[in-house]
PDB file of C-alpha atoms and ligand atoms in Angstrom:
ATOM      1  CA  UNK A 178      13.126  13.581  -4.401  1.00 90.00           C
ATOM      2  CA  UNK A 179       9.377  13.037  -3.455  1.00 96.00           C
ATOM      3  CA  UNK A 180       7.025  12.048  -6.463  1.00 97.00           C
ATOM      4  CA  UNK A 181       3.247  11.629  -6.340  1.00 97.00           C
ATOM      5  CA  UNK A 182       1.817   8.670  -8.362  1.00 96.00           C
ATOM      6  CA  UNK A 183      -1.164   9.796  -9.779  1.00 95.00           C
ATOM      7  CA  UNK A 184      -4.044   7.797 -11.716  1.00 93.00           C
ATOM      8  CA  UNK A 185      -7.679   6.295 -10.582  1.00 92.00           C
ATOM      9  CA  UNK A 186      -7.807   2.867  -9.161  1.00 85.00           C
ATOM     10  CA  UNK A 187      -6.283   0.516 -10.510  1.00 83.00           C
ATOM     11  CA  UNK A 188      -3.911   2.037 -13.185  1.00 89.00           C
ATOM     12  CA  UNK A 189      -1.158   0.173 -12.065  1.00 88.00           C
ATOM     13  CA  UNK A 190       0.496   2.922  -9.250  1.00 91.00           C
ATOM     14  CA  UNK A 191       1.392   0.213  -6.884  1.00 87.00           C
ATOM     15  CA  UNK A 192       3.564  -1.592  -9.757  1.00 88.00           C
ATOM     16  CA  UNK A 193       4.780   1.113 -10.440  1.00 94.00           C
ATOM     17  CA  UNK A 194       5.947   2.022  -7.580  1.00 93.00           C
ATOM     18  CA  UNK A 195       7.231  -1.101  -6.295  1.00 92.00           C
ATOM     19  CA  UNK A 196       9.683  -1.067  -9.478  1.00 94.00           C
ATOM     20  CA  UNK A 197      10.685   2.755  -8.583  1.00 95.00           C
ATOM     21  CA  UNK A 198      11.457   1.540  -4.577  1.00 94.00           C
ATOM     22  CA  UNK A 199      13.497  -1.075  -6.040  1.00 93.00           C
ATOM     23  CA  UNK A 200      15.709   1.632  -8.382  1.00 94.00           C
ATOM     24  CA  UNK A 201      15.547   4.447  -6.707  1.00 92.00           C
ATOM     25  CA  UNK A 202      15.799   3.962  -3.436  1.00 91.00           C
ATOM     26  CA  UNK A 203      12.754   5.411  -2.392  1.00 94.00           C
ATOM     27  CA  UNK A 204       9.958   4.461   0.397  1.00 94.00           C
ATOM     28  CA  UNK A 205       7.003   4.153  -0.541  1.00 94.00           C
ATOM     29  CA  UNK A 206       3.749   5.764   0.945  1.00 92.00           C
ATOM     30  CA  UNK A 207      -0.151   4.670   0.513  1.00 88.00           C
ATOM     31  CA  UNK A 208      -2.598   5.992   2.635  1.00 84.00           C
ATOM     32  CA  UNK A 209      -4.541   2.249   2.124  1.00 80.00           C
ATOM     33  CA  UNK A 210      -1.033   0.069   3.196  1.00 82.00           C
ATOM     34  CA  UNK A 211      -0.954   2.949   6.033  1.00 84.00           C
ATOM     35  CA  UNK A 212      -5.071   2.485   7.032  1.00 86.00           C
ATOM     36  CA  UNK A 213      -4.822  -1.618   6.552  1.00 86.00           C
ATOM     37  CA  UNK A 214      -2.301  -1.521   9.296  1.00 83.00           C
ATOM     38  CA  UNK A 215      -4.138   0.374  11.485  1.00 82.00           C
ATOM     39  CA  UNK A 216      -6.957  -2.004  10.821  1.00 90.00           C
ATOM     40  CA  UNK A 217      -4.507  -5.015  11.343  1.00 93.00           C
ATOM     41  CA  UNK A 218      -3.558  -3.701  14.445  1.00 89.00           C
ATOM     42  CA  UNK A 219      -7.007  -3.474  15.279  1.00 92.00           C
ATOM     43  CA  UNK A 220      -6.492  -0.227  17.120  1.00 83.00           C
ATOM     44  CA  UNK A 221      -9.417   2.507  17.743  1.00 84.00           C
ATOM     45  CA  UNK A 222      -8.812   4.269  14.804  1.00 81.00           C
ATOM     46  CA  UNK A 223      -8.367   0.909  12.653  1.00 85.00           C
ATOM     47  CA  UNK A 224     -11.565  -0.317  14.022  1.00 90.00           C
ATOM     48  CA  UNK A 225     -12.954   3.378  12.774  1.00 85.00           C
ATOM     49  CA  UNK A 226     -11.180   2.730   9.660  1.00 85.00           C
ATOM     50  CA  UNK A 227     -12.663  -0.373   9.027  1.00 90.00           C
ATOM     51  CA  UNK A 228     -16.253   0.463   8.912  1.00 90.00           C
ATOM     52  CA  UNK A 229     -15.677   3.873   6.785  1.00 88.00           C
ATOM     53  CA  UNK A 230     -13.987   1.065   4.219  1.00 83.00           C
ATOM     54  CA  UNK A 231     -16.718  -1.404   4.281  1.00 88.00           C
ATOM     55  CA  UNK A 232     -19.124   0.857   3.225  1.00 88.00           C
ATOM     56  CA  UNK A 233     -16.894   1.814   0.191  1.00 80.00           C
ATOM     57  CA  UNK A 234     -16.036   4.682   1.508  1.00 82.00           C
ATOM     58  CA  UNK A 235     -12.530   6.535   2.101  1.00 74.00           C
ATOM     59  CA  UNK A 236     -10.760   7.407   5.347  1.00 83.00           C
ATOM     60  CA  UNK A 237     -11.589  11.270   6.602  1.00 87.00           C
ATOM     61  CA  UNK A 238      -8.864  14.127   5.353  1.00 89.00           C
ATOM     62  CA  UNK A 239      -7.973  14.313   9.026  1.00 89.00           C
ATOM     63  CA  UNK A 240      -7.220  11.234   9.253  1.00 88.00           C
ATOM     64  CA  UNK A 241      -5.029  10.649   5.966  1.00 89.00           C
ATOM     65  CA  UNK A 242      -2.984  14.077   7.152  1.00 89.00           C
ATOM     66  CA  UNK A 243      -2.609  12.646  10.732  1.00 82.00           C
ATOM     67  CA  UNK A 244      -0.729   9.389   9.064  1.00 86.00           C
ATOM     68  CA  UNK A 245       1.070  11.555   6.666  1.00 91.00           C
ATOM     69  CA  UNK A 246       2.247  14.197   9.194  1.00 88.00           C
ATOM     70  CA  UNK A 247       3.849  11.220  10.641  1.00 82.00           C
ATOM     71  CA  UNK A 248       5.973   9.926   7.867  1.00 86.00           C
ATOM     72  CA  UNK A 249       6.906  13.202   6.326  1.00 92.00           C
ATOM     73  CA  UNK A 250       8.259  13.824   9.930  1.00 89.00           C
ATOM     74  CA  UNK A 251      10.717  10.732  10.049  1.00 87.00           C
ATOM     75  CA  UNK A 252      14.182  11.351   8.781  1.00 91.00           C
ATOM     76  CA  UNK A 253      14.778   8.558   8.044  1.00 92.00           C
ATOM     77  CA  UNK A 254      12.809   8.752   4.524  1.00 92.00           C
ATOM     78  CA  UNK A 255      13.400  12.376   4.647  1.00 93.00           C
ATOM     79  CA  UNK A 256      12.676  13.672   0.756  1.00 93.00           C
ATOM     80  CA  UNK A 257      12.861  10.239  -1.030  1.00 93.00           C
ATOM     81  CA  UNK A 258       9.247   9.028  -1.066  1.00 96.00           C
ATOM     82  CA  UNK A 259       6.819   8.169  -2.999  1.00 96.00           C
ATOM     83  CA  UNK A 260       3.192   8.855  -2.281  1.00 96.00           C
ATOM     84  CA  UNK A 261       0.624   5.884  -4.411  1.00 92.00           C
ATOM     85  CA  UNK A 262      -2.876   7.091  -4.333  1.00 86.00           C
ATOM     86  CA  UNK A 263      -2.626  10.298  -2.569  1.00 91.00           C
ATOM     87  CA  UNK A 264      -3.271  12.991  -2.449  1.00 94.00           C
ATOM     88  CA  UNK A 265      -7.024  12.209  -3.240  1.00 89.00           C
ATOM     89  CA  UNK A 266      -8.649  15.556  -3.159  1.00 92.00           C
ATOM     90  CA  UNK A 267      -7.817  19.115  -3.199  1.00 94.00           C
ATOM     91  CA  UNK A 268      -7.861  19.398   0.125  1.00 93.00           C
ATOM     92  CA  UNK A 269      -5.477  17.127   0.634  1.00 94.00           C
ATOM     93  CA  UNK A 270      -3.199  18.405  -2.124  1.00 96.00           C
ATOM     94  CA  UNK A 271      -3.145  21.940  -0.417  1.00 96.00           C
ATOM     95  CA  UNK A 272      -2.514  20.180   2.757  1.00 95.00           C
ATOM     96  CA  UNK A 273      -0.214  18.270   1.613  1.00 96.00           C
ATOM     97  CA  UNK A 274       2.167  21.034   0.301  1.00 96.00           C
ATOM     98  CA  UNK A 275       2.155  22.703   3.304  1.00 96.00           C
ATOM     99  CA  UNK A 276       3.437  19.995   5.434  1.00 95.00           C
ATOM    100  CA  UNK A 277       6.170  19.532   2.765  1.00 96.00           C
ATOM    101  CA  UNK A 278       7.316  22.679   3.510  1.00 95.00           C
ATOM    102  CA  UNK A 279       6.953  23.093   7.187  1.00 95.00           C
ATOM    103  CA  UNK A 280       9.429  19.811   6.585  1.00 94.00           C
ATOM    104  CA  UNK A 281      11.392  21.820   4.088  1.00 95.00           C
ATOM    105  CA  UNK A 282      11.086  19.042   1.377  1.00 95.00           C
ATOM    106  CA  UNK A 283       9.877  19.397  -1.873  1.00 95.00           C
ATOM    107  CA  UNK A 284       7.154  17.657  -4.105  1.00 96.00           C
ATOM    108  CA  UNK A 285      10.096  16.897  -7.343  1.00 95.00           C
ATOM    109  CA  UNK A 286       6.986  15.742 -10.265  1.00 96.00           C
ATOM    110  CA  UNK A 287       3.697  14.143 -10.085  1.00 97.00           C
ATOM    111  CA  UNK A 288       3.609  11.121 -12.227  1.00 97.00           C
ATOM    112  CA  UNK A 289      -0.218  10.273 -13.684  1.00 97.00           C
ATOM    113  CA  UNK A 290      -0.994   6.914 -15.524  1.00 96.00           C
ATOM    114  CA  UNK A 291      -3.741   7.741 -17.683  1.00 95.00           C
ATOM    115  CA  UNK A 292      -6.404   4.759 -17.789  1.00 93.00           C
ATOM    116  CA  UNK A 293     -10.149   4.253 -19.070  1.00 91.00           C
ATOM    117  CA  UNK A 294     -12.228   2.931 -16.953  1.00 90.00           C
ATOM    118  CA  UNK A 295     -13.048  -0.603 -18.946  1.00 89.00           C
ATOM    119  CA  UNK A 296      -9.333  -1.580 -18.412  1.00 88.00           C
ATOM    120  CA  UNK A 297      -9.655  -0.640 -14.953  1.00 89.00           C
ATOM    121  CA  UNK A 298     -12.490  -2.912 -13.767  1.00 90.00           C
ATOM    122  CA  UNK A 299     -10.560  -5.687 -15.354  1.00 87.00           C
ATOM    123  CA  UNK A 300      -6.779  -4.721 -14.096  1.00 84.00           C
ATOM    124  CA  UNK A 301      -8.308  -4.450 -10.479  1.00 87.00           C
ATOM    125  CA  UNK A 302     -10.991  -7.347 -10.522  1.00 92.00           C
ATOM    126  CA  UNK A 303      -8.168  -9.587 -11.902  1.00 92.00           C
ATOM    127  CA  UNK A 304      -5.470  -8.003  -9.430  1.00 90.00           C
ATOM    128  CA  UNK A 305      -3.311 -10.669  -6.865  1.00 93.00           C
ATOM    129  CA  UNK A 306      -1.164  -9.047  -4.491  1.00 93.00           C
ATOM    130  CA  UNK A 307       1.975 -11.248  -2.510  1.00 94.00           C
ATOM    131  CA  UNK A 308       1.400 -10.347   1.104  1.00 93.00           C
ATOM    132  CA  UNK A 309       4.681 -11.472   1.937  1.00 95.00           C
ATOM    133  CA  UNK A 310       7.270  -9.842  -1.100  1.00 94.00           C
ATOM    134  CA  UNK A 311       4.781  -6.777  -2.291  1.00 91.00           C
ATOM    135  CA  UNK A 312       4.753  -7.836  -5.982  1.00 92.00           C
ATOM    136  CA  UNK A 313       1.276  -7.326  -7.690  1.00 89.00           C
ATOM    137  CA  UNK A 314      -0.085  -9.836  -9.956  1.00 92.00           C
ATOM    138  CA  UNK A 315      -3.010  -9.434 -12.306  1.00 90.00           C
ATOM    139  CA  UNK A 316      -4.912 -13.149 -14.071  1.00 90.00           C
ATOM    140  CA  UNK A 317      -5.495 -11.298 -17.570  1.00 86.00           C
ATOM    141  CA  UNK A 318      -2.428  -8.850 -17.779  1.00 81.00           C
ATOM    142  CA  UNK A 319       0.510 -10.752 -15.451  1.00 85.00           C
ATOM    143  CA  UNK A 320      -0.515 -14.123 -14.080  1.00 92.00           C
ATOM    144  CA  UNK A 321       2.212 -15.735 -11.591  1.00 94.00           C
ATOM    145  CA  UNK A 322       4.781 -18.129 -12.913  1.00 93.00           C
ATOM    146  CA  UNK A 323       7.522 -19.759 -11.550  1.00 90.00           C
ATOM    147  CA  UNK A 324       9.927 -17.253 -12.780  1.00 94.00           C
ATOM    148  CA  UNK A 325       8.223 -14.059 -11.707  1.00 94.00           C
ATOM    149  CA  UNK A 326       7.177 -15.378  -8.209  1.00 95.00           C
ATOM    150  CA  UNK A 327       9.509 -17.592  -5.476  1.00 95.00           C
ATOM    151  CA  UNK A 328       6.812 -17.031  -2.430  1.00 96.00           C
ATOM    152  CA  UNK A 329       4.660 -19.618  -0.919  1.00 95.00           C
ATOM    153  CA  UNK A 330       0.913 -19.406  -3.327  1.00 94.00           C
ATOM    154  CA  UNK A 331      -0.689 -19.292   0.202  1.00 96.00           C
ATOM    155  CA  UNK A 332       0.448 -15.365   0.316  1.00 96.00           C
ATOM    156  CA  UNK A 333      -1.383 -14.755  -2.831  1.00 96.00           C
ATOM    157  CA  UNK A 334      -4.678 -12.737  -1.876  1.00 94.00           C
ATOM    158  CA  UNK A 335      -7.339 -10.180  -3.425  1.00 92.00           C
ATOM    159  CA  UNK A 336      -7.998  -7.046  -1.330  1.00 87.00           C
ATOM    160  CA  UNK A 337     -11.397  -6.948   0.335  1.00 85.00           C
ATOM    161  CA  UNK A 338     -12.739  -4.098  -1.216  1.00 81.00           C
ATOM    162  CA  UNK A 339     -11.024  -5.476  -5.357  1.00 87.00           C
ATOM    163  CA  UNK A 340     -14.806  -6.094  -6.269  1.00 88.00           C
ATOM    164  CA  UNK A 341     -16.906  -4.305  -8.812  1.00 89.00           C
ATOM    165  CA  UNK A 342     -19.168  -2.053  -6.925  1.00 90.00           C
ATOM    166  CA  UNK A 343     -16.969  -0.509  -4.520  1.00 87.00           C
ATOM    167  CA  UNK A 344     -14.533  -0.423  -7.527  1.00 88.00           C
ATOM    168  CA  UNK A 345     -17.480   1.734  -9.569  1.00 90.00           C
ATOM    169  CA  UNK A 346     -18.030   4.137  -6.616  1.00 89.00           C
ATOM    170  CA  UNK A 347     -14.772   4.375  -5.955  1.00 87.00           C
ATOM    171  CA  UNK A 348     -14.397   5.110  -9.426  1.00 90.00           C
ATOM    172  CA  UNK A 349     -16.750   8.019  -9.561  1.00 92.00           C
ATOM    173  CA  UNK A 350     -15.299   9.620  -6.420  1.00 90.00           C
ATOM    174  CA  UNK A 351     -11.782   9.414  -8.468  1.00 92.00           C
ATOM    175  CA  UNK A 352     -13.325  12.064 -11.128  1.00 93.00           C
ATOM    176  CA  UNK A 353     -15.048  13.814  -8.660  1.00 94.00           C
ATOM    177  CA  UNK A 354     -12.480  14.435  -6.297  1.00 91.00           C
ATOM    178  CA  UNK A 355      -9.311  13.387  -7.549  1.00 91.00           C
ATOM    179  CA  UNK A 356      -9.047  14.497 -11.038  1.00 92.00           C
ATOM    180  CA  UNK A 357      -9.519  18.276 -10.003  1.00 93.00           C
ATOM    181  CA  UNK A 358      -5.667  18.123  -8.678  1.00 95.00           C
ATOM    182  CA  UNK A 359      -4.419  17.852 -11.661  1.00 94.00           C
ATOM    183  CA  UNK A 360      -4.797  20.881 -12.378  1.00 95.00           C
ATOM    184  CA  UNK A 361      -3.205  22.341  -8.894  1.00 96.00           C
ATOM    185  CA  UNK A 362       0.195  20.329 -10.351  1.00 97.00           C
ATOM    186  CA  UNK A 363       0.103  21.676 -14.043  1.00 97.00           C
ATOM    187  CA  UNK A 364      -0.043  25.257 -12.784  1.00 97.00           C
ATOM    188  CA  UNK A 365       3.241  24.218 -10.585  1.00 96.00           C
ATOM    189  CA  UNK A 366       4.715  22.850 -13.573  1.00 96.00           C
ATOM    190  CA  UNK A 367       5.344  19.628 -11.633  1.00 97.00           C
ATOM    191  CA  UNK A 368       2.827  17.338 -13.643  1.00 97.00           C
ATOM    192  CA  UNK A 369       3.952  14.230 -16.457  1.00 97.00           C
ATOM    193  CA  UNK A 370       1.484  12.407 -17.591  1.00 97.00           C
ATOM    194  CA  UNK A 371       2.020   8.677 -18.829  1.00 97.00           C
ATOM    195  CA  UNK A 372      -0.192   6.532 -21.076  1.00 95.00           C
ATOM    196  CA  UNK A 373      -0.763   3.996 -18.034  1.00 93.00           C
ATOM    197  CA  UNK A 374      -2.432   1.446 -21.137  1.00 91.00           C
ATOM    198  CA  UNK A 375       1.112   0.543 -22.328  1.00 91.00           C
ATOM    199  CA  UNK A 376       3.030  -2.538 -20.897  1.00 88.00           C
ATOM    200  CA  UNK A 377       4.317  -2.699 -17.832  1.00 89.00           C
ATOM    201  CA  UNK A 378       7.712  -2.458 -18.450  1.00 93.00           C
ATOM    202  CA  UNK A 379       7.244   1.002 -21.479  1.00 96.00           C
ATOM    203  CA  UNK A 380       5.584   2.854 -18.726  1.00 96.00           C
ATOM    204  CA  UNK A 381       8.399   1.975 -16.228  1.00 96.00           C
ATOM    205  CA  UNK A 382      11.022   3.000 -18.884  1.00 97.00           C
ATOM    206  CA  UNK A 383       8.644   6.310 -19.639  1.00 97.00           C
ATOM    207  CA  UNK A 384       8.050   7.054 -15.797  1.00 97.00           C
ATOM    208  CA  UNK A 385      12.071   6.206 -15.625  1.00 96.00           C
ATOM    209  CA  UNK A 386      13.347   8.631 -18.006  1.00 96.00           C
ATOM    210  CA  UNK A 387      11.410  11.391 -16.379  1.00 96.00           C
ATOM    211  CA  UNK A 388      12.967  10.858 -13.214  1.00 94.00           C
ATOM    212  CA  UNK A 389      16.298  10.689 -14.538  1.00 93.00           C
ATOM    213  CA  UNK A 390      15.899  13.899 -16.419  1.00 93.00           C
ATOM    214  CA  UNK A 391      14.928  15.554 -12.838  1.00 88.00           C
ATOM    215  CA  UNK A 392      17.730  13.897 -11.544  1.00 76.00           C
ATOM    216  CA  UNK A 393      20.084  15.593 -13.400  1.00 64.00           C
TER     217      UNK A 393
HETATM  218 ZN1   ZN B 634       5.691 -12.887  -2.911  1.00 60.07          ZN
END
């Protein structure tokens, strides 16, 4: 089972997600945990990487399908993961089923969290993320206690680029670009789409139950 997470920035995919790892047993996949370790590594491409993201821009197709050739090539995660943010653009998509195939997997639904765009500048510009567990926090919607969170404060960080103008351009490039898939999924049947205002927990059970019903 491979499932897309779909939504624009900041409607909660990488909660999501980290909840459906946890069940499911899947591995999870985003192209920006993929391109910050590049950067991290501070190899030729990170250092390329780096710059493109600075200027609130995104990585180039060729690179994204270079890192995802990559994973979808490792049997070890063979048809059990789950892509957060990507595919971002029709290209992408198209390029994305074919290397599914060539690796004789299959794409099983494409999950999208339907979000405005007020309660996105305030899920993201609020958003913590534990760089040591993986678990997301957010100041308005899911502050840290000490019953949701056992790591160290110290690992508790913002991401460089959680401010509000890259957030609006990256915003506009979502309905631009990103949106337009959509439709590429409905006519494959493969798309659900989840109201991504509910809690937390009612669009795990949603996203959940879909699964499950695939499952089975
Ligand atoms: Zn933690």
């Amino acid at each position: 089972m491979n499932i897309i997470l779909f939504g624009p920035p900041g409607a909660g995919k990488g909660t999501q997600a980290y909840y459906l790892v946890k069940n499911f047993n899947l591995y999870k996949i985003s192209t920006g945990d993929l391109l910050r370790i590049e950067i991290k590594n501070k190899t030729s491409l990170g250092k390329k990487i780096k710059s493109i993201i600075d200027k609130g821009l995104l990585a180039s197709d060729k690179i994204i399908n270079d890192l995802i050739k990559k994973i979808l090539a490792n049997k070890k995660v063979n048809n059990r993961l789950i892509f957060d943010g990507y595919p971002r653009n029709l290209n992408q998509a198209k390029e994305l089923d074919l290397l599914i195939k060539r690796n004789n997997q299959t794409i099983s639904c494409v999950l999208s969290l339907d979000v405005d765009k007020k309660s996105i500048l305030k899920r993201i510009l609020g958003r913590k993320i534990c760089s040591k567990c993986g678990l997301i926090f957010n100041v308005y919607f899911s502050p840290v206690t000490k019953k949701n969170h056992n790591c160290d404060p110290k690992f508790l960080h913002k991401r460089p680029d959680d401010n509000k103008k890259t957030i609006e351009k990256r915003y506009k490039t979502y309905i631009n670009k990103t949106l337009p898939i959509l439709n590429f999924y409905k006519e494959q049947n493969l798309l659900h789409r989840v109201n991504g205002k509910a809690k937390i927990d009612d669009i795990y059970k949603e996203i959940r139950g879909i699964i499950t019903s695939i499952e089975t």
